[in-house]
Short mmCIF file of C-alpha atoms in Angstrom, two decimals:
data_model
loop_
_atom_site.label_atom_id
_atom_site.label_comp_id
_atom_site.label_asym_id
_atom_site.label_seq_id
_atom_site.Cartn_x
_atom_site.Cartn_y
_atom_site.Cartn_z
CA UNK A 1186 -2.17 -14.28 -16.80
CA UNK A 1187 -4.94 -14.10 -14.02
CA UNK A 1188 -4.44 -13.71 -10.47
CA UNK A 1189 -7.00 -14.36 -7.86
CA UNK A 1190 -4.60 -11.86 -5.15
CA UNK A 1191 -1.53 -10.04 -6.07
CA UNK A 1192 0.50 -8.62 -3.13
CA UNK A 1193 2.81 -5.72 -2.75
CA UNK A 1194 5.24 -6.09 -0.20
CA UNK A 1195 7.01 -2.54 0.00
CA UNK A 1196 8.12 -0.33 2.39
CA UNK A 1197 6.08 1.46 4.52
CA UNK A 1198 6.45 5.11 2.76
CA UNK A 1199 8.82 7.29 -0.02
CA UNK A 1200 9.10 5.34 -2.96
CA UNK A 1201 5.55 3.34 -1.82
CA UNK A 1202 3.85 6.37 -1.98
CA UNK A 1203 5.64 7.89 -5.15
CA UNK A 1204 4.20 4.68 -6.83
CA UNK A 1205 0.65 4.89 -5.50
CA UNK A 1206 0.96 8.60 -6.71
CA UNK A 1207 2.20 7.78 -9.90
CA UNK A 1208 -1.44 6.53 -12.32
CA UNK A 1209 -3.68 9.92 -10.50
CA UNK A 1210 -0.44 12.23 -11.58
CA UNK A 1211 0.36 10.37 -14.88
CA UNK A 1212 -3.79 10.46 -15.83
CA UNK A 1213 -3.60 14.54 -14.88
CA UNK A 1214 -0.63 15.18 -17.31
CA UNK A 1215 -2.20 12.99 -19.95
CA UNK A 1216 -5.30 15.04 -19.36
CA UNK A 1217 -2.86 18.60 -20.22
CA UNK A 1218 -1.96 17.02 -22.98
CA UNK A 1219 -4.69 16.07 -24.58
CA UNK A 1220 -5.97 19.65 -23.45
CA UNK A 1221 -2.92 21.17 -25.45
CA UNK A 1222 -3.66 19.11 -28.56
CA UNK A 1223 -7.17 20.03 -28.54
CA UNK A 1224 -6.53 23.82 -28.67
CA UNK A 1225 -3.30 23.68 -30.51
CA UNK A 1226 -3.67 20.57 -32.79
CA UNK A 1227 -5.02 23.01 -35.96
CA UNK A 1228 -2.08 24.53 -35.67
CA UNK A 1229 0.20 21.73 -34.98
CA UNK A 1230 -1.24 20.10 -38.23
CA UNK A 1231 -0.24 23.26 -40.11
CA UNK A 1232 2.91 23.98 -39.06
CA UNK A 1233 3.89 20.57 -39.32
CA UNK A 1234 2.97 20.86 -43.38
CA UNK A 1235 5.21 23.92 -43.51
CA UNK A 1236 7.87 22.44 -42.24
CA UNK A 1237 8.14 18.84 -42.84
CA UNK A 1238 5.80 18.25 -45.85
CA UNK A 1239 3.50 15.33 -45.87
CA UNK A 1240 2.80 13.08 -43.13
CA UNK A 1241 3.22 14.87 -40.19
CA UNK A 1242 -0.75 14.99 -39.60
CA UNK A 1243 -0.43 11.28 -39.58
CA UNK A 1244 2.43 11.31 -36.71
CA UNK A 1245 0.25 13.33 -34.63
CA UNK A 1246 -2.64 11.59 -35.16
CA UNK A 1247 -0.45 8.67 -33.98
CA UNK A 1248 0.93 10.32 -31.23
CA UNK A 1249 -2.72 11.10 -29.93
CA UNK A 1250 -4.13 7.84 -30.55
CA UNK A 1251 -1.35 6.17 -28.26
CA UNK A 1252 -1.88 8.83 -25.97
CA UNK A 1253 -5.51 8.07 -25.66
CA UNK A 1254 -4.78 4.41 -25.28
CA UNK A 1255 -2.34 5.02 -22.24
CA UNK A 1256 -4.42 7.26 -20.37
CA UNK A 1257 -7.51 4.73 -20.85
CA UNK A 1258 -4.98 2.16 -18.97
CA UNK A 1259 -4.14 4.30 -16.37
CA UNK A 1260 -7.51 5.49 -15.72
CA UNK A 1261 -8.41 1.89 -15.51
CA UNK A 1262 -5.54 1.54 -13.16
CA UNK A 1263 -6.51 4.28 -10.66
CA UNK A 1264 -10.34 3.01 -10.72
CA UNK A 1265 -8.70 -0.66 -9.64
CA UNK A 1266 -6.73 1.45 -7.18
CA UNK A 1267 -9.66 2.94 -5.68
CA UNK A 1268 -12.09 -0.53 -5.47
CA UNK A 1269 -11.76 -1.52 -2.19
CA UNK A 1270 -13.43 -4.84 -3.75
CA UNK A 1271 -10.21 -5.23 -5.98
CA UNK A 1272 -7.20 -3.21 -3.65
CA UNK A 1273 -7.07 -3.26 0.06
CA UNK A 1274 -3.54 -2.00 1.60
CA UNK A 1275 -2.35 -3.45 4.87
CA UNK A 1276 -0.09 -1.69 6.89
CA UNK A 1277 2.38 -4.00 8.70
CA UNK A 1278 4.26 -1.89 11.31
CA UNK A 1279 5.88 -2.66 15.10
CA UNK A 1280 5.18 -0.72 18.11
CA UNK A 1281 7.16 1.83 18.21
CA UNK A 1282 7.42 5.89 17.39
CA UNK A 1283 8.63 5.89 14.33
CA UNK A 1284 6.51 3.18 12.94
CA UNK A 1285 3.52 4.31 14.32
CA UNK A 1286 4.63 8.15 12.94
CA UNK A 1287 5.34 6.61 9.29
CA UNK A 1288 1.92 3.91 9.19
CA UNK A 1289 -0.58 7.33 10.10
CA UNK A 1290 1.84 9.16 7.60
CA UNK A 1291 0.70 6.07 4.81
CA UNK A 1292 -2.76 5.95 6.47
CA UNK A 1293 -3.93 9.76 5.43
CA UNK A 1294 -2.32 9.29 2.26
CA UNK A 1295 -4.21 6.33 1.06
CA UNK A 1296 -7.23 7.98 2.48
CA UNK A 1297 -6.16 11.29 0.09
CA UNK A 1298 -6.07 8.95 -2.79
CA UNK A 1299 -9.40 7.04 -2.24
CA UNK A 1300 -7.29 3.85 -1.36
CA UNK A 1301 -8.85 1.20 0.80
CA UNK A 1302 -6.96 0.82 4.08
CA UNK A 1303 -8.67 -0.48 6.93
CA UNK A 1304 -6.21 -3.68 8.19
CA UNK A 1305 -3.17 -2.88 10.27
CA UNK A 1306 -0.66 -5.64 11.37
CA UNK A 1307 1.24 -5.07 14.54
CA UNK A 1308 4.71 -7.24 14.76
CA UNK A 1309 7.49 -8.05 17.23
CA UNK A 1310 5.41 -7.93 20.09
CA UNK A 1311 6.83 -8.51 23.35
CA UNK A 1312 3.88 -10.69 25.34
CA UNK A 1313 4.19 -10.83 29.23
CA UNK A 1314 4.00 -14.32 29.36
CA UNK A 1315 6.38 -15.22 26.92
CA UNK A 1316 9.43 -13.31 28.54
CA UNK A 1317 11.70 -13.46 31.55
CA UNK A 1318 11.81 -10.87 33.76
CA UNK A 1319 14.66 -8.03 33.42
CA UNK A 1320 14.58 -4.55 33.70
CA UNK A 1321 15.29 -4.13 30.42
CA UNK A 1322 12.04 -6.36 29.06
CA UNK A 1323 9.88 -4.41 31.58
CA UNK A 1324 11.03 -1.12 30.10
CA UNK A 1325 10.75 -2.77 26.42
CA UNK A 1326 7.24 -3.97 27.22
CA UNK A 1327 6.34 -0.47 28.94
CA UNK A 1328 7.12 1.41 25.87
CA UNK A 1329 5.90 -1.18 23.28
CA UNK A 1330 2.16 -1.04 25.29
CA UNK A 1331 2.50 2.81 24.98
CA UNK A 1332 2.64 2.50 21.41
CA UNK A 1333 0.16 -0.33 21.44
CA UNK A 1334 -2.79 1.84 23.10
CA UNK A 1335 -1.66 4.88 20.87
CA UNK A 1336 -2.61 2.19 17.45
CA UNK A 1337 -5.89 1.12 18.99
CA UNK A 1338 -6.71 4.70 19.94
CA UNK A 1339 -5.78 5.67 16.53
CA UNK A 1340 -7.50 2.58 14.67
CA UNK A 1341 -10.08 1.62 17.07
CA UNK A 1342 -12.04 1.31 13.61
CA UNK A 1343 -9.98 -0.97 11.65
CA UNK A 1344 -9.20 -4.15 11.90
CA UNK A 1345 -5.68 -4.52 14.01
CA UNK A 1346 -3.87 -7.81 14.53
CA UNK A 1347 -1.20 -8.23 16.92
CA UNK A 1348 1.94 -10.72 16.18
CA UNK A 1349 4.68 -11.74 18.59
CA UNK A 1350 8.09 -11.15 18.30
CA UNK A 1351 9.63 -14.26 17.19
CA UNK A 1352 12.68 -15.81 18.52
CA UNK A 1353 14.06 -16.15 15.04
CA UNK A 1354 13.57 -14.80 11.26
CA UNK A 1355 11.14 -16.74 9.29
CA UNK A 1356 12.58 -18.02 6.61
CA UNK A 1357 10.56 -17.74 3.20
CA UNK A 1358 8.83 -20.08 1.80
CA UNK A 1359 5.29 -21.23 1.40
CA UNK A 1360 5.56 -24.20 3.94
CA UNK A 1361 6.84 -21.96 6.48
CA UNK A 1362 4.49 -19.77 6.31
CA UNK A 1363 1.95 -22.29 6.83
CA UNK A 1364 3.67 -23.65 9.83
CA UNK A 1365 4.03 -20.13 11.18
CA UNK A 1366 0.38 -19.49 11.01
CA UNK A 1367 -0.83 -22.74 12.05
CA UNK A 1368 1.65 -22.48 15.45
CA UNK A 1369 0.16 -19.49 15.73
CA UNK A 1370 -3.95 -20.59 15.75
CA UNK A 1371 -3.09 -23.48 18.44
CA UNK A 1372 -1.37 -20.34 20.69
CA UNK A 1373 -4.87 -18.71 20.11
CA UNK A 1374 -6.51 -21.93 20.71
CA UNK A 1375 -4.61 -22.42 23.87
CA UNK A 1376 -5.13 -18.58 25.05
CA UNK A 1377 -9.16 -19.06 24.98
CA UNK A 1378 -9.03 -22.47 26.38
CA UNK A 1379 -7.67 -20.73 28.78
CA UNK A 1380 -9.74 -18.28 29.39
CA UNK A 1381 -12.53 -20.28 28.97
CA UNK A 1382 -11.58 -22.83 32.11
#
C-alpha cells in the first residue's frame, strides 16, 4: 500500500528512542556478521562438510543471502530515516520541567542520528485572557511562561506552535479534529483582527 504521510504518535522518549535506534544498530550487527562470514566462511564451508555431509554450503549460502537482503532493507530504512524530505519528527510537549527536560533529551538524540527535527508543538497552554483570576492561575501561568521563554530560547530556530489548554479532551476522530483546528484559525483570525483595529 502507498501512503502520502504516515504518523507516529509515541511517547516522547525510552521505547521511542529504542525504536529510532533500532535500523543504525541492527545495520551495524548485520555489518559484523557479514564481516565474520567473510573471514570465517572458508572455514565454515569446511567444517560444515566434516560434520554434516552435503549441503551445508548451501545453508550458508542461504543464510547469507537472507542476510544480505535484510540489511539492504534496513539500510534503506535508516536512509528514509535520515531524509528530512521523507521523515520529519515533531515533538509535542507542555510547558513544564519535565517536558521541556525529556523534548531536549529527544531533540539531541534525533540530531545524533541524522533525524530531521525542527517543529515543536507546545500544549495546554494557559492564555491570560482565557482565565479567571486566582492565585493559583497566576502562579500556573507564572511557571508555564518560565518554561515558555526557556523553549523559545532553546528553539528560537525551529518552528514552535503554541496550543491552549482545552477545557475538555478531544475526542478522536477525523471530524473533530477538523472542528478543533478550524475553532482554532477563527481564534487566530479574531487575535489579528484585533490587533489590527
Amino acid at each position: 500500500m502507498d501512503y502520502s504521510c504516515i504518523v507516529f504518535d509515541t511517547a516522547p522518549t525510552g521505547h521511542t528512542l529504542r525504536l529510532l535506534q533500532f535500523p543504525t544498530a541492527l545495520q551495524k550487527g548485520l555489518g559484523k556478521l557479514m564481516e565474520l562470514k567473510e573471514s570465517f566462511g572458508g572455514m565454515l564451508t569446511q567444517l560444515g562438510g566434516l560434520l554434516g555431509g552435503p549441503g551445508q554450503e548451501d545453508i550458508i549460502a542461504q543464510a547469507t543471502s537472507k542476510l544480505t537482503a535484510l540489511k539492504a532493507v534496513v539500510e534503506e530504512v535508516n536512509r528514509q530515516f535520515q531524509d528530512p524530505d521523507l521523515t520529519t519528527f515533531v515533538c509535542v510537549c507542555i510547558p513544564e520541567f519535565l517536558s521541556l527536560y525529556e523534548t531536549e533529551r529527544l531533540i539531541q538524540e534525533l540530531a545524533r542520528y541524522n533525524i530531521d527535527t525542527r517543529n515543536v508543538v507546545i500544549n495546554q497552554i494557559l492564555f491570560p485572557d482565557g482565565v479567571g483570576t486566582s492565585r493559583l492561575l497566576e502562579a500556573r501561568l507564572k511557571m508555564q511562561q518560565k518554561y515558555l521563554d526557556q523553549y523559545f530560547e532553546l528553539y528560537d530556530d525551529f518552528h514552535v506552535v503554541q496550543l491552549p489548554l482545552l477545557p475538555a479532551e478531544l475526542p478522536p476522530g477525523k471530524e473533530e479534529i477538523k472542528a478543533e483546528i478550524a475553532r482554532l484559525e477563527a481564534r487566530i483570525t479574531e487575535l489579528k483582527d484585533q490587533l489590527v483595529g
